[in-house]
XYZ file of C-alpha atoms in Angstrom:
337
model
C 101.242 86.069 135.650
C 100.567 86.933 132.004
C 97.606 89.732 132.147
C 95.734 87.064 129.999
C 94.839 83.930 132.184
C 92.340 81.562 130.298
C 89.750 79.173 132.466
C 88.509 76.589 130.674
C 85.222 75.374 130.986
C 82.205 74.093 128.909
C 80.497 75.020 126.219
C 82.264 78.499 126.592
C 85.703 79.391 127.616
C 85.407 82.045 130.208
C 87.512 85.081 130.190
C 89.365 85.664 133.898
C 91.645 89.097 133.192
C 92.946 91.993 135.141
C 90.857 94.112 133.084
C 87.355 94.355 134.766
C 86.265 95.463 131.645
C 86.385 91.853 129.993
C 85.471 89.757 133.240
C 82.779 86.921 132.787
C 82.949 87.993 128.450
C 82.861 84.439 126.422
C 86.374 83.827 124.436
C 86.074 81.806 121.138
C 88.229 79.747 119.565
C 89.097 81.350 116.013
C 89.945 77.774 114.484
C 86.243 76.082 115.051
C 85.188 78.790 112.254
C 85.738 78.758 108.555
C 85.881 81.147 106.367
C 83.691 80.371 103.945
C 82.373 82.835 101.079
C 80.322 80.967 99.230
C 78.474 79.970 102.388
C 77.116 83.369 101.829
C 74.292 84.304 99.398
C 75.192 87.097 96.780
C 72.473 88.516 95.343
C 72.818 91.187 92.707
C 69.217 92.825 92.800
C 68.942 94.110 89.360
C 69.134 90.194 87.967
C 65.834 88.566 86.282
C 66.375 85.612 89.212
C 66.765 87.991 92.081
C 63.244 86.781 93.818
C 63.974 83.233 93.283
C 67.698 83.569 94.330
C 66.325 85.371 97.437
C 63.695 82.864 98.615
C 66.191 79.976 98.182
C 68.848 81.583 100.234
C 66.302 82.382 103.171
C 65.422 78.746 103.379
C 68.753 77.505 103.321
C 70.864 79.843 105.454
C 68.130 82.736 106.512
C 70.828 84.681 105.591
C 72.072 87.145 102.288
C 74.113 89.594 100.536
C 72.831 92.001 98.286
C 74.570 94.145 96.023
C 73.442 96.657 93.247
C 71.138 98.190 96.017
C 70.856 101.551 94.853
C 72.126 103.436 98.185
C 75.222 105.358 97.850
C 78.378 104.204 99.504
C 79.243 107.959 100.237
C 76.066 107.677 102.563
C 77.085 104.484 104.217
C 80.336 105.955 105.073
C 79.187 109.465 106.127
C 76.753 108.014 108.855
C 79.857 105.591 109.931
C 81.854 108.718 110.560
C 79.234 110.169 112.449
C 79.074 106.907 114.619
C 82.932 106.380 114.860
C 83.173 110.293 115.877
C 80.546 109.806 118.947
C 82.310 106.516 119.977
C 85.513 108.180 120.246
C 84.191 110.582 122.980
C 85.280 110.000 126.417
C 83.275 107.299 128.337
C 81.685 110.752 130.045
C 80.272 112.133 127.571
C 79.009 109.066 125.929
C 77.162 108.059 129.376
C 75.197 111.428 129.125
C 73.142 109.311 126.314
C 72.208 106.591 128.483
C 71.591 104.255 129.952
C 69.501 102.456 126.952
C 66.015 102.321 128.644
C 65.315 101.174 126.097
C 66.660 103.936 123.964
C 69.735 105.747 124.162
C 74.431 104.622 125.045
C 75.148 101.114 126.122
C 78.098 99.623 127.003
C 78.593 95.594 127.867
C 75.313 95.032 129.154
C 73.110 93.351 126.453
C 69.479 93.265 127.595
C 68.523 93.376 131.237
C 69.071 89.276 131.454
C 72.638 89.134 132.137
C 74.379 88.830 128.595
C 77.502 90.854 128.625
C 80.028 91.512 125.155
C 82.787 93.388 124.168
C 80.861 96.464 122.485
C 79.302 99.611 123.034
C 76.157 100.831 121.375
C 73.507 103.273 120.400
C 69.817 102.441 120.200
C 67.287 104.282 118.407
C 63.755 104.357 117.977
C 62.717 104.867 114.118
C 58.983 106.443 113.079
C 57.691 106.852 109.726
C 57.260 110.600 110.727
C 59.830 113.086 110.790
C 62.732 112.670 113.351
C 65.280 114.738 114.423
C 68.081 112.938 114.099
C 71.092 114.032 111.971
C 70.757 114.788 107.679
C 72.652 111.789 107.208
C 70.739 109.405 109.721
C 67.395 110.613 108.558
C 68.723 110.068 104.363
C 70.273 106.363 105.688
C 67.435 104.841 107.280
C 64.879 106.301 104.548
C 67.099 104.310 101.924
C 67.676 100.919 104.055
C 62.983 101.686 104.460
C 63.292 101.261 100.588
C 65.724 98.221 100.067
C 64.072 96.242 102.471
C 60.654 97.058 100.959
C 62.247 96.006 97.785
C 63.071 93.099 99.544
C 60.319 92.116 101.002
C 58.442 92.318 97.946
C 60.992 90.166 96.547
C 60.142 87.396 98.945
C 56.503 87.448 98.236
C 56.982 87.335 94.558
C 59.557 84.496 94.545
C 57.011 82.588 96.733
C 54.465 83.540 94.157
C 51.913 84.714 96.500
C 49.707 88.150 96.094
C 49.835 90.970 96.753
C 53.047 91.513 96.410
C 53.395 93.689 99.485
C 51.709 91.032 101.741
C 54.841 90.632 103.860
C 56.743 94.554 103.187
C 53.606 96.696 104.734
C 53.547 95.121 107.852
C 56.940 96.390 108.701
C 56.467 100.167 106.144
C 53.236 100.571 108.470
C 52.988 104.621 110.060
C 53.012 102.025 113.161
C 55.505 99.947 112.520
C 57.474 98.823 115.705
C 61.482 99.853 113.737
C 64.838 100.244 115.740
C 67.942 101.107 114.681
C 71.304 99.937 115.939
C 75.028 101.298 116.075
C 77.391 98.918 117.363
C 80.899 99.687 118.375
C 83.362 96.568 119.224
C 86.585 98.026 120.217
C 89.653 96.411 119.655
C 91.179 94.133 122.077
C 94.859 94.502 123.029
C 95.336 91.539 125.140
C 94.208 89.419 122.767
C 96.944 90.123 119.891
C 99.096 87.249 119.074
C 96.240 84.743 120.149
C 93.928 82.315 118.803
C 91.034 83.422 120.237
C 88.517 86.385 119.708
C 85.842 87.798 122.687
C 82.068 87.652 122.306
C 81.207 90.844 120.870
C 77.591 89.801 121.068
C 76.376 86.621 121.475
C 74.683 83.985 119.459
C 71.084 84.799 118.718
C 67.996 85.008 116.465
C 66.382 88.650 115.732
C 62.886 88.601 116.939
C 61.586 90.993 114.015
C 60.648 90.141 110.476
C 63.803 91.162 108.871
C 66.886 93.070 109.932
C 69.339 94.913 107.411
C 72.925 95.168 108.461
C 75.969 97.272 107.096
C 79.498 97.307 108.228
C 83.404 98.338 108.000
C 85.124 96.450 106.607
C 86.666 94.419 109.438
C 85.585 90.801 110.654
C 83.747 89.353 113.187
C 80.236 88.310 112.019
C 79.730 84.455 111.951
C 76.190 82.787 110.850
C 75.512 79.355 112.137
C 74.515 76.916 109.176
C 72.088 74.037 109.234
C 74.260 71.511 111.069
C 75.084 73.897 113.321
C 78.511 75.019 112.000
C 79.870 78.391 112.253
C 80.928 80.406 109.383
C 82.364 83.283 108.846
C 81.163 86.270 107.044
C 83.527 88.154 104.475
C 83.051 92.028 105.437
C 82.292 94.095 102.390
C 81.670 97.643 103.620
C 79.684 98.311 100.382
C 76.934 95.700 100.658
C 74.072 94.859 102.699
C 73.146 91.879 104.790
C 69.456 90.639 105.584
C 68.957 88.621 108.374
C 65.498 86.575 108.531
C 64.194 87.103 111.922
C 62.018 85.048 113.585
C 58.696 86.622 112.713
C 59.388 86.009 109.250
C 60.032 82.340 109.900
C 56.461 82.311 111.376
C 54.678 83.910 108.559
C 56.426 81.424 106.043
C 55.803 78.266 108.413
C 58.833 77.615 109.038
C 59.805 77.604 105.180
C 62.079 80.265 105.423
C 64.999 80.001 108.636
C 65.270 82.974 111.255
C 69.332 82.849 111.255
C 71.275 81.977 114.553
C 74.534 84.916 114.259
C 76.776 86.598 116.317
C 79.686 88.730 116.373
C 83.384 88.069 117.514
C 85.516 90.851 118.436
C 89.764 89.918 117.901
C 92.552 91.706 119.092
C 93.305 94.340 115.988
C 90.130 95.949 114.477
C 87.839 98.088 115.311
C 84.068 96.769 114.123
C 81.606 99.253 113.112
C 78.197 97.892 112.163
C 74.827 99.749 111.738
C 71.449 97.429 111.884
C 68.130 98.488 111.193
C 65.642 95.834 112.175
C 61.966 95.975 111.033
C 58.863 95.265 113.242
C 55.294 94.913 112.653
C 52.969 97.355 114.703
C 52.366 95.949 118.484
C 48.916 95.137 117.999
C 49.740 92.756 114.352
C 48.791 89.489 114.898
C 52.071 87.067 113.912
C 50.849 83.497 111.956
C 51.772 81.821 108.906
C 50.448 83.956 105.837
C 47.165 81.703 104.327
C 48.272 82.324 100.960
C 51.372 79.949 101.794
C 49.424 77.381 103.533
C 48.857 74.110 102.020
C 45.991 71.909 101.350
C 46.062 69.881 104.538
C 49.042 71.698 105.926
C 48.388 73.440 109.869
C 50.666 75.715 111.333
C 53.694 75.016 112.966
C 52.611 77.971 115.792
C 50.686 79.460 118.059
C 49.518 83.232 116.998
C 50.832 85.953 118.953
C 50.521 89.469 118.151
C 54.296 91.436 118.229
C 53.949 93.144 121.289
C 53.504 89.640 123.077
C 56.670 88.027 121.183
C 58.903 91.317 121.688
C 58.441 91.597 125.482
C 58.612 87.611 125.513
C 61.907 87.850 123.818
C 63.636 90.449 125.642
C 62.467 88.801 128.925
C 64.954 86.007 127.573
C 68.332 85.440 127.204
C 70.207 85.922 123.874
C 70.991 82.307 123.250
C 67.518 81.059 124.094
C 65.196 79.138 121.515
C 62.679 82.000 121.702
C 60.350 80.581 119.085
C 59.710 77.483 121.088
C 57.582 78.794 123.637
C 54.997 79.488 120.493
C 55.816 76.314 118.874
C 52.589 73.951 118.485
C 54.982 70.944 119.162
C 52.520 67.483 117.956
C 51.540 70.038 114.901
C 55.780 70.035 114.400
C 56.171 66.427 114.629
C 53.363 65.457 112.801
C 54.729 67.081 109.732
C 58.205 65.893 109.918
C 57.034 62.626 109.491
C-alpha cells in the first residue's frame, strides 16, 4: 500500500495516512483554486487615493495588500528568523511553551472544538504596556500597531466619517484585546508529486476588527470571493495583508466584508506567517457606527460586547457562520428587497 491512500468524501477529502500526524486532516485538490493576482487589491499607502482604494477593497474583498508601509524588511526578517529558530527546536523543547491555554505553543489542534491543521503555532497576548518579549518582537508589534492605526484612519477618511480615529481608537486603547500569532506550516513530503495540499488552517473569518498579516515568500494563503470561489494569494514577504474581521463588518453594518480565508500546506515549502489580531476592549459594545447609518437604515445586527462575541466565536468551529447568531434576520431580509 502506498503511504498516501485517499478516501474521497464530500465536501472535503479526508486523508488516511500511515503517518498518524496527518490522520483526519482535510486534503484539498489544487486545481480547484486559481491564482488571481488582479483579485488581490494592492494599495500604496503613500498615494493620495489610498483612502478611497482601501474602502473599495474592504467592500469588494474584505482583503487588501498594502505597500510603502514604512516598516523595514529587516525587522520582519529578524522576527521571522526568531520564529524559525523556535520552530526548529525538538518537540520536547517546544512543548515546554505549551499548551496554548490560551497562550503558548500549540500543534495541530486549533481551538477546543475539533479543528485540526498541518501546523504548529505560538500565541501571545498583546498589551500597550511594556512586554517581556525579545527586542525584535517589541519593535515589530509597535510598528504594526502604527500601520493598523493608519489603515483604520484611512478607512474612516474613505468613508467620510468623523472623527478619523472613530475605528482605530477601539483597538488602540490600553485595554484593547490584541493577539499575536506565529504560524509554521511544515512541508509535507508524502504529498510531493500529488496535486493536493493539506489543510493548514481551515476556512474561517477573523472575529476581530482587522488582522495584519505578513508571511515568508511561500504560497498557501487563499481567500474566498463573493461567488464562493477560492483564489490563491501570491506571496510577498515585503508587504502586509489586511483582513477585515467580523467586528468591522458589524461596525460598517455589512458594508465591509469579513473575508473568509484559509491556508493550504504543500509538500514542498515551509510557510511562516505572523498575524496581529486587533480586537477592542472586552467590555466594548459592537454595533454599526451611527455616522454610517443612512436615514431609515436599521442595524443588521444585534448589539453585543466584544467579550460576548469572542466567547461565542471560540465555542464555534472554524467554518461556522459566527455572525449568524447575532444577525437581525428580518431586518436583513427587508433591506435586501
